[in-house]
Coordinates of C-alpha atoms (C1' of nucleotides) in Angstrom, one line a residue:
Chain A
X1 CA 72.2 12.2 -25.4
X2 CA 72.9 9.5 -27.9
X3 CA 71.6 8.0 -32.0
X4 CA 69.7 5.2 -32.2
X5 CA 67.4 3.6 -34.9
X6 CA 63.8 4.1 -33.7
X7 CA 60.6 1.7 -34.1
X8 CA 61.7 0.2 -37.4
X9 CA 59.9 -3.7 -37.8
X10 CA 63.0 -4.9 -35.9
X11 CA 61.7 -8.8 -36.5
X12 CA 63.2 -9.1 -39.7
X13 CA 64.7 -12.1 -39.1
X14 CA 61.3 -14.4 -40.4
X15 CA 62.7 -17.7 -39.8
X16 CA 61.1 -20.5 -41.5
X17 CA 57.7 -22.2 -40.2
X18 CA 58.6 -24.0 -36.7
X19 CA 57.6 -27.9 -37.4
X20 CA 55.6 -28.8 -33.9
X21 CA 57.1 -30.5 -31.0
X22 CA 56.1 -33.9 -30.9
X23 CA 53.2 -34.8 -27.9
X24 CA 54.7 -34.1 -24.7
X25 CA 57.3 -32.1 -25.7
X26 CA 55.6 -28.9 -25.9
X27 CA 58.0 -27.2 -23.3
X28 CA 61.0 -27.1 -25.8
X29 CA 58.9 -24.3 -27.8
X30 CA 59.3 -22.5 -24.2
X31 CA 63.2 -23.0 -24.2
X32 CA 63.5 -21.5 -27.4
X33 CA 61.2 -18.7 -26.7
X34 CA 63.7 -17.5 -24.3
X35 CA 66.6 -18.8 -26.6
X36 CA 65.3 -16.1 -29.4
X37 CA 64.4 -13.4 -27.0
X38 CA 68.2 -13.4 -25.8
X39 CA 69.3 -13.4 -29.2
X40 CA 66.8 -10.7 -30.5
X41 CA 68.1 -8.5 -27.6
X42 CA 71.6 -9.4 -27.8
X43 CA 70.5 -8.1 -31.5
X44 CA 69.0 -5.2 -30.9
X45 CA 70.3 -3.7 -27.6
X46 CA 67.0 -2.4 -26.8
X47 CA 64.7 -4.5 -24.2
X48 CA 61.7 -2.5 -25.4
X49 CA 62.7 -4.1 -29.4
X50 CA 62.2 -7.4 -28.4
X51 CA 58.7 -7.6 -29.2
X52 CA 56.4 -10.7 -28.9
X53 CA 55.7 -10.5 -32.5
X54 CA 59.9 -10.4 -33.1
X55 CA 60.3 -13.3 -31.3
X56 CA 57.6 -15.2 -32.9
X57 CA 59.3 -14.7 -36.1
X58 CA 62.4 -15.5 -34.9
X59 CA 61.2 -18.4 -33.7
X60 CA 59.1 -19.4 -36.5
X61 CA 55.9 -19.4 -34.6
X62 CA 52.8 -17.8 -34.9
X63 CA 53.0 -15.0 -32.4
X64 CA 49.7 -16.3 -30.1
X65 CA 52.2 -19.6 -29.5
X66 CA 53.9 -17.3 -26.7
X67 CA 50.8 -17.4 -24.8
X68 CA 51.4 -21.2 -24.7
X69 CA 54.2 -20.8 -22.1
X70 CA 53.9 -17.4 -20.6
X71 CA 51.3 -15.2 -19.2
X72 CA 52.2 -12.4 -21.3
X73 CA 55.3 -10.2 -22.4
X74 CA 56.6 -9.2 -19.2
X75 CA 56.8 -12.9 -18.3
X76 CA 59.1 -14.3 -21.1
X77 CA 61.3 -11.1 -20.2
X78 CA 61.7 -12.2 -16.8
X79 CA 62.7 -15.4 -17.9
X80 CA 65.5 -13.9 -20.0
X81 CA 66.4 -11.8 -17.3
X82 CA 67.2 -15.3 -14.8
X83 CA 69.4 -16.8 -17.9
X84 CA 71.3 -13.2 -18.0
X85 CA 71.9 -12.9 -14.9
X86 CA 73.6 -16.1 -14.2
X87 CA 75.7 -15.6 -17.6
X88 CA 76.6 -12.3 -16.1
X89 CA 77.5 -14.1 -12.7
X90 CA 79.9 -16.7 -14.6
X91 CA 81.2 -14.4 -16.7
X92 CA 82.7 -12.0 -13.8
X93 CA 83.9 -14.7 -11.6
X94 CA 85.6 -16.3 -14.1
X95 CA 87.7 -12.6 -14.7
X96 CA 88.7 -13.1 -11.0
X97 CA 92.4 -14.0 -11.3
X98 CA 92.8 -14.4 -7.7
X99 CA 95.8 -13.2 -6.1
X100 CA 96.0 -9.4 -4.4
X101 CA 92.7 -8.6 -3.6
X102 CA 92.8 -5.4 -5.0
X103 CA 94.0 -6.2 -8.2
X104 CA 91.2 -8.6 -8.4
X105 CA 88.5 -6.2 -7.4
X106 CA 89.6 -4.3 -10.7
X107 CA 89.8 -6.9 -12.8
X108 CA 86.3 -7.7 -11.8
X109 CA 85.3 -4.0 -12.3
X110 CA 86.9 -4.5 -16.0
X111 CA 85.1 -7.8 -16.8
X112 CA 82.1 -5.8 -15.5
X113 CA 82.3 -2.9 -17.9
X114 CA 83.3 -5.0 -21.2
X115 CA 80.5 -7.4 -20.6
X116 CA 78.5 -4.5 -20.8
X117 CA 79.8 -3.0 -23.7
X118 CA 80.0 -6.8 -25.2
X119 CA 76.2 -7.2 -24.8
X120 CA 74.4 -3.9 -24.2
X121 CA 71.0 -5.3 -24.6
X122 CA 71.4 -7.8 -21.8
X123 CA 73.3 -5.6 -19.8
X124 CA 70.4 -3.3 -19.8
X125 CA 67.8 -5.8 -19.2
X126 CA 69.9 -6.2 -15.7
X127 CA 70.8 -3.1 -14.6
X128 CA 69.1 -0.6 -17.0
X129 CA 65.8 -0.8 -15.5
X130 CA 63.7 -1.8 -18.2
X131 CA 59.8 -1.6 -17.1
X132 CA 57.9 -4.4 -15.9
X133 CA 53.7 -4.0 -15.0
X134 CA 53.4 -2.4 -11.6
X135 CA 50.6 -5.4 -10.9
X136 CA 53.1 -7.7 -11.1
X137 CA 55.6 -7.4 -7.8
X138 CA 56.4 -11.4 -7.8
X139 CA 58.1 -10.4 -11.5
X140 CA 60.2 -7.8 -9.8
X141 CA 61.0 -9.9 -7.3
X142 CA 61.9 -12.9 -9.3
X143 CA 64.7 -10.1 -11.3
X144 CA 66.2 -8.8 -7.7
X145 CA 66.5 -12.6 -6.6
X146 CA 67.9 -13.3 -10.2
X147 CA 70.4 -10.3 -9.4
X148 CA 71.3 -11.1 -5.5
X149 CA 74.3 -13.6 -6.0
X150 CA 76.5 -10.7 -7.9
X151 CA 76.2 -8.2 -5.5
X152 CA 77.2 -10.6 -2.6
X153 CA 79.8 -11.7 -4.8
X154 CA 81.1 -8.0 -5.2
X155 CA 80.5 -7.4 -1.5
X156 CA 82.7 -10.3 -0.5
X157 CA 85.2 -9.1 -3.1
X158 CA 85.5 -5.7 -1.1
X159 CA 85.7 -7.6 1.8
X160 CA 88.5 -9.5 0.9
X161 CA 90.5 -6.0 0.4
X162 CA 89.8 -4.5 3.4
X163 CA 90.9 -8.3 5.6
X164 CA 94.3 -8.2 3.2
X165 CA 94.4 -3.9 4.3
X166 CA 94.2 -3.1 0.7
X167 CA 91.1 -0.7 1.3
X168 CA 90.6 1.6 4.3
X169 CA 87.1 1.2 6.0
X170 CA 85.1 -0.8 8.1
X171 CA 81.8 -1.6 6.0
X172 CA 82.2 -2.9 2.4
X173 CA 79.0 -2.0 1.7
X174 CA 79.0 2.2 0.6
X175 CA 82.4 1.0 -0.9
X176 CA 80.9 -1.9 -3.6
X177 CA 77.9 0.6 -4.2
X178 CA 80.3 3.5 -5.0
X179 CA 82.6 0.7 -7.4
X180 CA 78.9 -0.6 -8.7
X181 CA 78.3 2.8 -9.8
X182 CA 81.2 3.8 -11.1
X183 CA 81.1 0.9 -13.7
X184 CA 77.8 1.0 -14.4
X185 CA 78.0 4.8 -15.2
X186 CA 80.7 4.0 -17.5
X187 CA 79.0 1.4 -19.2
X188 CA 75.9 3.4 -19.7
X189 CA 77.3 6.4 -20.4
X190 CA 79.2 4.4 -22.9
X191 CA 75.9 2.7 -24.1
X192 CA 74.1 6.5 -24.3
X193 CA 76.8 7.7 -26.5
X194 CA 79.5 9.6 -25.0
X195 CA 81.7 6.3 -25.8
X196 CA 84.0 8.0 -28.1
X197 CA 85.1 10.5 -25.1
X198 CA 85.6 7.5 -22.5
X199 CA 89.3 6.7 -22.2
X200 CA 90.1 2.9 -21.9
X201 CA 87.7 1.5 -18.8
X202 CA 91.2 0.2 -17.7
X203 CA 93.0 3.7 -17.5
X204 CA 90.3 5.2 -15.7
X205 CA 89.8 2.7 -12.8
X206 CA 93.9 3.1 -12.9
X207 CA 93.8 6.7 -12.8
X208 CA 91.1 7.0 -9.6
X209 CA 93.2 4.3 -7.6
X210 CA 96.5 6.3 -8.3
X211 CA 94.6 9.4 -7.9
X212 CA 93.6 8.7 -4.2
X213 CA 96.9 7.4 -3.6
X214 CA 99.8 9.5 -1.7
X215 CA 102.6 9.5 -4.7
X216 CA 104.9 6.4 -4.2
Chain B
X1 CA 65.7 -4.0 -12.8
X2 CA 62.6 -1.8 -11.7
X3 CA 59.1 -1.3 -11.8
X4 CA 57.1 1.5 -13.9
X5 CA 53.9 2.2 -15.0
X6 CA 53.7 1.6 -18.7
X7 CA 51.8 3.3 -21.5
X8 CA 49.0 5.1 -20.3
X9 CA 47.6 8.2 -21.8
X10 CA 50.0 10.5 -19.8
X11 CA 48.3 13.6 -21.3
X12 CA 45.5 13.8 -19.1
X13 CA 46.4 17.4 -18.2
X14 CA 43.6 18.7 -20.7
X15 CA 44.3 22.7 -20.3
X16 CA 41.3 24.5 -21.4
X17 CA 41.7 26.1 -25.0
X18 CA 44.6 28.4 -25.2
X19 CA 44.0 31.9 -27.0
X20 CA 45.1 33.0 -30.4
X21 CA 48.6 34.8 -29.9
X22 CA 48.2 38.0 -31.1
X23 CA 49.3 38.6 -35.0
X24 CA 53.5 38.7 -35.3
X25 CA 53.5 37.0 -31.4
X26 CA 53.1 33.6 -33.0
X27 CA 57.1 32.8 -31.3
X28 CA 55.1 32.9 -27.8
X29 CA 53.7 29.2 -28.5
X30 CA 57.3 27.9 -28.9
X31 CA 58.2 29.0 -26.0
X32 CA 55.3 27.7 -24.2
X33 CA 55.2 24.4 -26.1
X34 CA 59.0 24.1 -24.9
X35 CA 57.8 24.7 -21.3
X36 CA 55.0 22.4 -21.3
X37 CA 57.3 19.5 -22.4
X38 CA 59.7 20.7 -19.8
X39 CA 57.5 19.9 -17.0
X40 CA 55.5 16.7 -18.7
X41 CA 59.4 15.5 -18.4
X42 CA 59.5 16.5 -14.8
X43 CA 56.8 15.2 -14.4
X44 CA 56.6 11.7 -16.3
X45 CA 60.5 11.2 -15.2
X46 CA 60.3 9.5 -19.2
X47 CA 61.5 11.0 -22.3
X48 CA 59.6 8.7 -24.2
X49 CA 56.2 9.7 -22.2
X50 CA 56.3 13.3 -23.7
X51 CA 54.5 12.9 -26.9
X52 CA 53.1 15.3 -29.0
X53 CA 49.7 14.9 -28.2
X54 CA 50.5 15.4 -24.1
X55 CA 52.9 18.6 -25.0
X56 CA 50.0 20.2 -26.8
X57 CA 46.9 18.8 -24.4
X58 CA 49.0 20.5 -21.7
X59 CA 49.4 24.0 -23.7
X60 CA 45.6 23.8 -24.7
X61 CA 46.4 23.5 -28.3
X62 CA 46.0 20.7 -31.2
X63 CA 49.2 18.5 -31.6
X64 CA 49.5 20.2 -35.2
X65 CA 50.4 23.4 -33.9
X66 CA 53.7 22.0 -32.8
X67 CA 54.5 22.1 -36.3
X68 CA 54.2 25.2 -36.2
X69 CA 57.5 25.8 -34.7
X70 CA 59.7 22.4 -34.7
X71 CA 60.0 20.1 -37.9
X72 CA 59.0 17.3 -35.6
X73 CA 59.6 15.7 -32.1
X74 CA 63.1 15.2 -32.0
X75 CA 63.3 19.0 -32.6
X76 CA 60.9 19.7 -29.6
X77 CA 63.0 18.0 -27.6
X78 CA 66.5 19.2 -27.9
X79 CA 65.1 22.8 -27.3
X80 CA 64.0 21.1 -23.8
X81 CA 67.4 19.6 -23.5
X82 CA 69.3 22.8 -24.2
X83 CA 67.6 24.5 -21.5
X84 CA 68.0 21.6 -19.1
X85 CA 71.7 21.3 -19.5
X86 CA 71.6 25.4 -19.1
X87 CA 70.0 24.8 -15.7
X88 CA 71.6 21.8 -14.7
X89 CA 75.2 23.4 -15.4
X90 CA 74.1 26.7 -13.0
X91 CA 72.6 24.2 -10.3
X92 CA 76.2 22.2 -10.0
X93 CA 78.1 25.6 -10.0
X94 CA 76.0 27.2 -7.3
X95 CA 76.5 23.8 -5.1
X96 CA 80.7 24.6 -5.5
X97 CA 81.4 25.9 -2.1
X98 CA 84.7 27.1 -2.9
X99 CA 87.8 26.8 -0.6
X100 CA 89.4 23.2 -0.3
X101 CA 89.3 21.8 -4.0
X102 CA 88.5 17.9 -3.0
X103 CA 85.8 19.1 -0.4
X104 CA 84.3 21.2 -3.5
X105 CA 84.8 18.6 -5.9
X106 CA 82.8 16.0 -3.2
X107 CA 80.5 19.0 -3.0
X108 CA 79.6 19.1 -7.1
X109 CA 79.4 15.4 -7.0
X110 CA 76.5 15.6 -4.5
X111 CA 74.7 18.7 -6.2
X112 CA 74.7 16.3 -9.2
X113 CA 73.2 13.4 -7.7
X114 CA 70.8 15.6 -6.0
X115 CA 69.9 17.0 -9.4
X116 CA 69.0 13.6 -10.8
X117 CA 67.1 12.7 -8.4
X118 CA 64.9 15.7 -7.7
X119 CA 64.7 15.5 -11.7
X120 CA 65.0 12.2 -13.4
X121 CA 63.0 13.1 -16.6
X122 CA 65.2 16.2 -17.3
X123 CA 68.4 14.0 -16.1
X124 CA 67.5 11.2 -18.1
X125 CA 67.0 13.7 -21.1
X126 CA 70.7 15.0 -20.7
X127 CA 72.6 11.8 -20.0
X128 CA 70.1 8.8 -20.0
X129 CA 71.0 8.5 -23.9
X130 CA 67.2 9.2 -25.1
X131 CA 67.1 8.1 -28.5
X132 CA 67.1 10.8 -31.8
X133 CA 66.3 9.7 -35.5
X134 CA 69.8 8.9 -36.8
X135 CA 69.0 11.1 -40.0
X136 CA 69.6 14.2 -37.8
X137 CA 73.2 14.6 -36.8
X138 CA 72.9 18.0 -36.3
X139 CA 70.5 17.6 -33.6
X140 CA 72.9 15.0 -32.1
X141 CA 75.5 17.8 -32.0
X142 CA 73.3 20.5 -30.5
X143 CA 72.7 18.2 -27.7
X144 CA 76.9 17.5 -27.3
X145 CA 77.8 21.2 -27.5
X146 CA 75.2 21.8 -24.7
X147 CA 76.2 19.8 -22.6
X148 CA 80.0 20.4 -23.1
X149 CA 80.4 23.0 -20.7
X150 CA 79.6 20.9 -17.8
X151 CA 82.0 18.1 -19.0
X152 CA 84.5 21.1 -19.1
X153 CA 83.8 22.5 -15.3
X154 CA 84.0 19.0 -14.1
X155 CA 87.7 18.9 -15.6
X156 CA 88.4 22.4 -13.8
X157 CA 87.1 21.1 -10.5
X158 CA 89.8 18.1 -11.0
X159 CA 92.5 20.1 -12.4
X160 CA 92.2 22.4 -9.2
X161 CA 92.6 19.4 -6.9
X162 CA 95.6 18.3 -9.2
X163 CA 97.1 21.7 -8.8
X164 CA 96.8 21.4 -5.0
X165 CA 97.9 18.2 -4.4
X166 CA 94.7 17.2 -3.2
X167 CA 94.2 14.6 -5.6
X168 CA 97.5 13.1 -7.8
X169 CA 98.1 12.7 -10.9
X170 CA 99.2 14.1 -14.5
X171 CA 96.1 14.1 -16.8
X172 CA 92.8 15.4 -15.4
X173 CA 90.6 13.6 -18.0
X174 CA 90.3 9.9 -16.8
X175 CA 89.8 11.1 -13.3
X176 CA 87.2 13.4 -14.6
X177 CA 85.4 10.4 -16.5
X178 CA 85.9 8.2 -13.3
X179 CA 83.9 10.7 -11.2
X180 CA 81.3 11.4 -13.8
X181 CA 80.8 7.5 -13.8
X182 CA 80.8 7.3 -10.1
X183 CA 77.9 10.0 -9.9
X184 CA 76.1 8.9 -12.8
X185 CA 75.9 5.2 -12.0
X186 CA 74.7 5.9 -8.5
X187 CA 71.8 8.2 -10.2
X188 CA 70.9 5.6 -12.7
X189 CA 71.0 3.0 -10.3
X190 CA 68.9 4.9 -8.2
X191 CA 66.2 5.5 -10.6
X192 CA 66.3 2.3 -12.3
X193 CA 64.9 0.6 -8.9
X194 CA 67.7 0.2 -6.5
X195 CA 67.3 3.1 -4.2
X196 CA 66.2 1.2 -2.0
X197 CA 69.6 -0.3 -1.3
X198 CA 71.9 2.4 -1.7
X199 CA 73.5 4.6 0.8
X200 CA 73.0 8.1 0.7
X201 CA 75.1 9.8 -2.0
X202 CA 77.4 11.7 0.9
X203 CA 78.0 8.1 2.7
X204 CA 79.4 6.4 -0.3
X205 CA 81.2 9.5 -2.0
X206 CA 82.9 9.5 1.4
X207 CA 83.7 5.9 1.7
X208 CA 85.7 5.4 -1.7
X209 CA 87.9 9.0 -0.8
X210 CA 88.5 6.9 2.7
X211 CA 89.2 3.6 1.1
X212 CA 91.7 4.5 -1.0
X213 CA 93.6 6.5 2.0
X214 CA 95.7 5.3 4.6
X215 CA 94.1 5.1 8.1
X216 CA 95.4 8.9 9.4
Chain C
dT1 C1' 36.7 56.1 -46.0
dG2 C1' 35.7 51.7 -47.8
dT3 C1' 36.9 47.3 -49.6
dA4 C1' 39.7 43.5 -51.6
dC5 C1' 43.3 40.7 -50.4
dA6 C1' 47.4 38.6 -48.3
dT7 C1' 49.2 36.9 -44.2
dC8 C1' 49.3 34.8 -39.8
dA9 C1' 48.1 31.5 -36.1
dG10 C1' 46.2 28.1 -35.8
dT11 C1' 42.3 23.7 -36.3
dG12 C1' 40.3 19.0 -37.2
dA13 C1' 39.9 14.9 -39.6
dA14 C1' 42.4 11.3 -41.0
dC15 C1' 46.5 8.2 -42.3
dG16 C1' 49.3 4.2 -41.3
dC17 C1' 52.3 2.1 -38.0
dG18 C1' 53.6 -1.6 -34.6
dC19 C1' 52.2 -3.2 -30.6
dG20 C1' 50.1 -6.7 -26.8
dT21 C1' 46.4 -9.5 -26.5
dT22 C1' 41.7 -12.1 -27.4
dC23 C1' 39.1 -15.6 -29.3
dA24 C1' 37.5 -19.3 -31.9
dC25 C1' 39.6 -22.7 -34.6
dT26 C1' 42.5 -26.8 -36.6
dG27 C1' 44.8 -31.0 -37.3
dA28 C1' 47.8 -34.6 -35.7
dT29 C1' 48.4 -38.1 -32.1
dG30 C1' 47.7 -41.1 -28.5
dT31 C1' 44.2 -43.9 -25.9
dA32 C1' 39.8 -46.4 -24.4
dC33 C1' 36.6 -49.6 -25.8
Chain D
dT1 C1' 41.8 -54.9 -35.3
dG2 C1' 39.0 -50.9 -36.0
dT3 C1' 37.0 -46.6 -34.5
dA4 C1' 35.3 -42.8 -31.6
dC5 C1' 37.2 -39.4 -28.8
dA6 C1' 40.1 -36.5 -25.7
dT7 C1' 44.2 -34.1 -25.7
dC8 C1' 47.9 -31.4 -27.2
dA9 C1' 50.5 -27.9 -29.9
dG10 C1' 49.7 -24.9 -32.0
dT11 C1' 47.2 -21.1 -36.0
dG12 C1' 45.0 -16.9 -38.0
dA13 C1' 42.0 -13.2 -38.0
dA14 C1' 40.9 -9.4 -35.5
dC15 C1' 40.6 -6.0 -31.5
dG16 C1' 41.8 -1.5 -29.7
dC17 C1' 45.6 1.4 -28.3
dG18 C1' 48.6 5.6 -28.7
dC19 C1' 51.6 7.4 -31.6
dG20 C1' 53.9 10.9 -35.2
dT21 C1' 52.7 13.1 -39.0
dT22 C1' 49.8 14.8 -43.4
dC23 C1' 46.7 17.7 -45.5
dA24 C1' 43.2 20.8 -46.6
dC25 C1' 40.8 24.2 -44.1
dT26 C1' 39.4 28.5 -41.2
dG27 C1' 38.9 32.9 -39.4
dA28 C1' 40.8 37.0 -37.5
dT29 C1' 43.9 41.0 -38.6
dG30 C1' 46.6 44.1 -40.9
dT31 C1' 47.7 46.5 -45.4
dA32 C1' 47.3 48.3 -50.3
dC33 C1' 44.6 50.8 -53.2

DNA sequence: TGTACATCAGTGAACGCGCGTTCACTGATGTAC
DNA sequence: TGTACATCAGTGAACGCGCGTTCACTGATGTAC
């Protein structure tokens, strides 16, 4: 159980009137739609604060102008979603240093966790199941597609532990789901303010390794 | 990234009028208003879907009488909290089996999945990180000091394994925090839309103790 | 024994809020004749 | 070369919603005299 500001007119960012796009170039209002939704929930680490009306203003758009480019609310947050994910993707590969397999696996674990921490409000729009309209199951979709790549990347990650015999096992799959958890509970629990309690995210992945280890 | 139904007037549990308490029984509504938001929870698996208006539709009262007995909704709703973390705590004690101190700790770890599961309003409430007025820190800390004891026989359960050599180490605590993440992730991971894709609790808890053994 | 009064357990109408979304519109710009 | 017109990129007022909370009130019941 954690703080957090409630309602609160979260758009106060009131950016000056946007000039229009020139004939034909209407879709750049849609590219910075998304631009200021990321930005609004990078801002507010809540998905259900970025508001159409907050984004307008961020924008510097009258708030009808979303309707322009997307169906309606949960579409634009879909569209954030596909830019997260892919961020997210980069940003944990990148953290791969290669090398023993299991010290990569951590180091991906860590990445994990501090891009979470980093950007809470995209991290939840990911992972913290944030609500889209039950008549819309192509939008869900769309997010699970969007999501896909990372878990085969984690999968493959695993993999490449138990090939080198640095895990025990036969299926990497219960494996990556128990390591998905176990950084995403930290991060959320983190997130849901218990953060001050959490030792370092890199002692404790050190400590449950050493933990199930025989003393060297 | 999941799917929900949104809004909707969630009150539609319109109990016929509820009787006058009798004069110097007016505490008997606080305990019923308590109870009624206690199952709305349960039942709405959403802290944010137990309003006022559906607490006292569902005690067959107007929403005014809540004021009655709590300064406002954040008040309401850390009396539900203290009494979930009350039950949650007996429910993960009466899951401990006893005897070896990793099978019991495995154990606990499955009795709190099962918990969140069976009860993701009322988990979400305890550790989803529902959101209080930032003006009431002393609400903030009811909510901690209930829920402390459960931190506290999670460290036991570890320390006993320590103790045994079941599981090695010097410091309980990140262990502790690394198992709490474990069990907490794969609960919110759960809810939030992934169930689908997860193992059962038992298959993963038991792959991570495997992977990190030697093949026996 | 009767009556005025304080207390208690509520009620009911109304407030202002932010929200997603609708609808009819506007005004600049390119194009057809 | 001038002008009517279609198109495009938006605007602005307004809607209905559910929400937490306020305020003045009501009506039964116990108690003091």
């Amino acid at each position: 159980v954690g703080a957090s500001t409630k309602a609160q007119p979260v758009g106060e960012t009131v950016a000056p009137r946007r000039p229009r796009s020139p004939r034909g170039e209407g879709g750049i209002l849609r590219d910075e739609l998304v631009a200021a939704a990321t930005a609004l929930l990078d801002r507010t680490g809540d998905p259900d604060r970025v508001t159409i009306r907050g984004v307008a203003a961020e924008v510097g758009v009258a708030p009808t102008a979303l309707y322009l480019h997307f169906a309606d609310r949960d579409e634009l947050m879909v569209a954030v979603v596909e830019g997260r994910f892919a961020e997210f993707g980069r940003t944990i590969d990148a953290a791969d240093p290669g090398g023993d397999p299991l010290d990569a696996l951590v180091a991906r674990g860590v990445a994990y966790v501090e891009f979470a921490l980093a950007h809470p409000g995209h991290y939840r729009a990911l992972f913290g199941g944030f609500s889209l309209s039950e008549e819309r199951p192509d939008l869900a979709a769309r997010c699970q597609a969007a999501g896909a790549p990372a878990f085969q990347a984690l999968i493959d990650a695993v993999q490449r532990c138990l090939d080198a015999g640095r895990l025990h096992g036969r299926d990497p799959y219960p494996i990556a789901v128990a390591l998905w958890s176990m950084t995403h509970g930290y991060a959320d629990l983190a997130r849901s303010g218990c953060q001050p309690m959490l030792p370092d995210v890199r002692v404790v992945l050190k400590s449950v390794v050493a933990a199930f280890r025989p003393v060297s």
